[in-house]
XYZ file of N, CA, C and O in Angstrom:
292
model
N 0.845 -1.174 0.000
C 0.000 0.000 0.000
C 0.890 1.237 0.000
O 1.944 1.250 0.636
N 0.445 2.250 -0.692
C 1.159 3.522 -0.721
C 0.312 4.564 0.018
O -0.823 4.828 -0.367
N 0.870 5.124 1.068
C 0.214 6.195 1.808
C 0.700 7.522 1.236
O 1.879 7.672 0.931
N -0.206 8.484 1.093
C 0.178 9.818 0.630
C -0.314 10.855 1.621
O -1.438 10.767 2.106
N 0.546 11.815 1.900
C 0.200 12.880 2.836
C 0.771 14.187 2.301
O 1.985 14.354 2.208
N -0.111 15.099 1.932
C 0.307 16.422 1.485
C 0.293 17.344 2.700
O -0.765 17.791 3.144
N 1.458 17.599 3.240
C 1.587 18.416 4.442
C 2.076 19.824 4.108
O 2.584 20.523 4.984
N 1.913 20.242 2.865
C 2.453 21.542 2.454
C 1.789 22.718 3.177
O 2.392 23.777 3.296
N 0.573 22.531 3.666
C -0.106 23.614 4.384
C -0.023 23.457 5.900
O -0.465 24.336 6.631
N 0.541 22.353 6.371
C 0.649 22.085 7.806
C 1.967 22.621 8.361
O 2.997 22.588 7.696
N 1.906 23.102 9.577
C 3.094 23.628 10.259
C 3.570 22.639 11.314
O 2.799 21.868 11.866
N 4.863 22.691 11.591
C 5.497 21.845 12.589
C 4.801 22.069 13.939
O 4.477 23.209 14.258
N 4.503 21.055 14.691
C 4.904 19.659 14.603
C 3.855 18.738 13.973
O 4.013 17.526 14.010
N 2.774 19.285 13.406
C 1.691 18.450 12.885
C 2.152 17.416 11.853
O 1.772 16.245 11.954
N 2.977 17.767 10.848
C 3.427 16.740 9.899
C 4.191 15.599 10.574
O 4.010 14.434 10.221
N 4.998 15.911 11.553
C 5.769 14.885 12.274
C 4.828 13.952 13.041
O 4.977 12.734 12.988
N 3.843 14.518 13.712
C 2.889 13.726 14.487
C 2.085 12.816 13.556
O 1.923 11.623 13.814
N 1.584 13.377 12.456
C 0.782 12.580 11.521
C 1.629 11.505 10.839
O 1.154 10.399 10.593
N 2.882 11.824 10.531
C 3.744 10.830 9.901
C 4.019 9.660 10.846
O 4.053 8.517 10.415
N 4.198 9.941 12.114
C 4.416 8.859 13.093
C 3.244 7.877 13.078
O 3.444 6.668 13.171
N 2.021 8.396 12.940
C 0.829 7.538 12.881
C 0.876 6.675 11.618
O 0.618 5.473 11.662
N 1.240 7.277 10.501
C 1.324 6.531 9.238
C 2.399 5.454 9.330
O 2.185 4.318 8.894
N 3.549 5.780 9.890
C 4.637 4.807 10.006
C 4.214 3.592 10.824
O 4.601 2.468 10.514
N 3.403 3.819 11.857
C 2.925 2.697 12.669
C 1.953 1.815 11.895
O 1.862 0.619 12.137
N 1.192 2.403 10.961
C 0.216 1.659 10.164
C 0.873 0.858 9.044
O 0.313 -0.124 8.579
N 2.039 1.292 8.603
C 2.673 0.686 7.439
C 3.096 -0.756 7.697
O 3.734 -1.056 8.696
N 2.722 -1.629 6.772
C 3.131 -3.032 6.823
C 4.388 -3.198 5.962
O 4.827 -2.258 5.291
N 4.937 -4.400 5.972
C 6.116 -4.679 5.150
C 5.823 -4.349 3.693
O 4.735 -4.628 3.189
N 6.775 -3.719 3.046
C 6.730 -3.336 1.633
C 5.769 -2.193 1.327
O 5.581 -1.846 0.169
N 5.153 -1.585 2.339
C 4.363 -0.377 2.132
C 5.318 0.802 1.975
O 6.493 0.720 2.332
N 4.791 1.892 1.450
C 5.588 3.108 1.348
C 4.700 4.309 1.625
O 3.478 4.207 1.649
N 5.347 5.446 1.817
C 4.636 6.683 2.108
C 5.280 7.813 1.325
O 6.506 7.936 1.291
N 4.443 8.626 0.702
C 4.909 9.826 0.005
C 4.372 11.014 0.793
O 3.161 11.134 1.000
N 5.278 11.866 1.245
C 4.884 13.038 2.017
C 5.496 14.274 1.381
O 6.658 14.263 0.970
N 4.701 15.331 1.254
C 5.165 16.602 0.706
C 5.198 17.625 1.835
O 4.226 17.773 2.570
N 6.334 18.326 1.943
C 6.566 19.259 3.042
C 6.968 20.634 2.527
O 7.730 20.733 1.570
N 6.485 21.671 3.209
C 6.909 23.036 2.908
C 7.481 23.724 4.139
O 8.301 24.632 4.023
N 7.075 23.298 5.319
C 7.521 23.899 6.569
C 8.989 23.563 6.833
O 9.387 22.389 6.785
N 9.798 24.569 7.105
C 11.240 24.346 7.277
C 11.560 23.455 8.472
O 12.481 22.638 8.417
N 10.802 23.580 9.557
C 11.034 22.728 10.717
C 10.761 21.266 10.401
O 11.519 20.377 10.792
N 9.690 21.018 9.657
C 9.351 19.641 9.268
C 10.376 19.077 8.303
O 10.729 17.897 8.389
N 10.867 19.905 7.390
C 11.876 19.440 6.432
C 13.170 19.049 7.134
O 13.945 18.255 6.613
N 13.390 19.584 8.307
C 14.566 19.230 9.097
C 14.283 18.047 10.029
O 15.077 17.102 10.103
N 13.153 18.092 10.726
C 12.843 17.097 11.754
C 12.485 15.725 11.197
O 12.867 14.697 11.774
N 11.739 15.676 10.095
C 11.277 14.384 9.578
C 12.430 13.521 9.068
O 12.510 12.342 9.415
N 13.365 14.042 8.284
C 14.511 13.197 7.905
C 15.303 12.695 9.119
O 15.763 11.550 9.132
N 15.436 13.518 10.157
C 16.132 13.074 11.378
C 15.417 11.880 11.998
O 16.051 10.911 12.415
N 14.084 11.946 12.072
C 13.298 10.838 12.610
C 13.485 9.586 11.760
O 13.680 8.490 12.290
N 13.451 9.741 10.446
C 13.584 8.594 9.550
C 14.963 7.945 9.669
O 15.077 6.724 9.665
N 16.018 8.761 9.778
C 17.365 8.212 9.986
C 17.441 7.463 11.314
O 17.983 6.362 11.392
N 16.882 8.080 12.346
C 16.929 7.489 13.685
C 16.198 6.145 13.722
O 16.672 5.192 14.343
N 15.044 6.069 13.043
C 14.265 4.832 13.042
C 14.634 3.905 11.878
O 14.002 2.890 11.678
N 15.645 4.306 11.127
C 16.214 3.499 10.036
C 15.225 3.187 8.916
O 15.205 2.077 8.386
N 14.420 4.169 8.560
C 13.546 4.039 7.395
C 14.295 4.567 6.180
O 14.737 5.725 6.174
N 14.459 3.767 5.144
C 15.073 4.291 3.926
C 14.100 5.235 3.225
O 12.888 5.007 3.237
N 14.647 6.308 2.638
C 13.795 7.263 1.930
C 14.593 7.992 0.865
O 15.823 8.040 0.915
N 13.862 8.533 -0.098
C 14.466 9.388 -1.115
C 13.821 10.764 -1.009
O 12.699 10.901 -0.516
N 14.545 11.760 -1.479
C 14.078 13.140 -1.414
C 14.061 13.731 -2.815
O 14.994 13.524 -3.589
N 12.989 14.467 -3.108
C 12.888 15.157 -4.396
C 12.422 16.590 -4.142
O 11.466 16.818 -3.397
N 13.111 17.555 -4.723
C 12.734 18.963 -4.611
C 11.670 19.239 -5.668
O 11.939 19.154 -6.868
N 10.446 19.582 -5.256
C 9.355 19.818 -6.200
C 9.279 21.273 -6.636
O 8.888 21.566 -7.757
N 9.613 22.190 -5.726
C 9.643 23.615 -6.044
C 10.609 24.281 -5.075
O 11.300 23.596 -4.321
N 10.642 25.597 -5.076
C 11.573 26.301 -4.193
C 11.412 25.922 -2.735
O 12.387 25.819 -2.004
N 10.174 25.718 -2.292
C 9.987 25.423 -0.873
C 9.239 24.117 -0.594
O 8.917 23.853 0.551
N 8.968 23.298 -1.598
C 8.273 22.035 -1.370
C 9.202 20.864 -1.672
O 9.800 20.790 -2.739
N 9.301 19.966 -0.686
C 10.122 18.763 -0.796
C 9.205 17.548 -0.684
O 8.251 17.563 0.101
N 9.491 16.522 -1.478
C 8.729 15.285 -1.392
C 9.657 14.174 -0.911
O 10.744 13.992 -1.451
N 9.225 13.463 0.119
C 9.966 12.316 0.628
C 9.195 11.055 0.284
O 7.982 11.002 0.472
N 9.901 10.067 -0.229
C 9.313 8.751 -0.491
C 9.947 7.789 0.506
O 11.138 7.512 0.421
N 9.134 7.320 1.459
C 9.612 6.512 2.574
C 9.231 5.052 2.334
O 8.090 4.764 1.957
N 10.178 4.179 2.559
C 9.974 2.748 2.329
C 10.000 2.001 3.653
O 10.853 2.273 4.500
N 9.093 1.053 3.809
C 9.117 0.232 5.021
C 10.099 -0.915 4.834
O 10.201 -1.478 3.767
N 10.779 -1.268 5.882
C 11.788 -2.320 5.843
C 11.177 -3.680 5.644
O 10.135 -4.036 5.934
């Protein structure tokens, strides 16, 4: 299953809190695509993913929007 979350209008810490819920729901081989615009979230979410060892890729969509594609182990 692919989860999608457009957090471009959400401010920190809401994207981090909502992503934690999605990560708990994800089963093996699921993935999540999240779009971020908030600078705090763009910093905090990759730190969380590194800490919890979730592999992810990053794509710059515009000047202030980043998309992360997160893979479940």
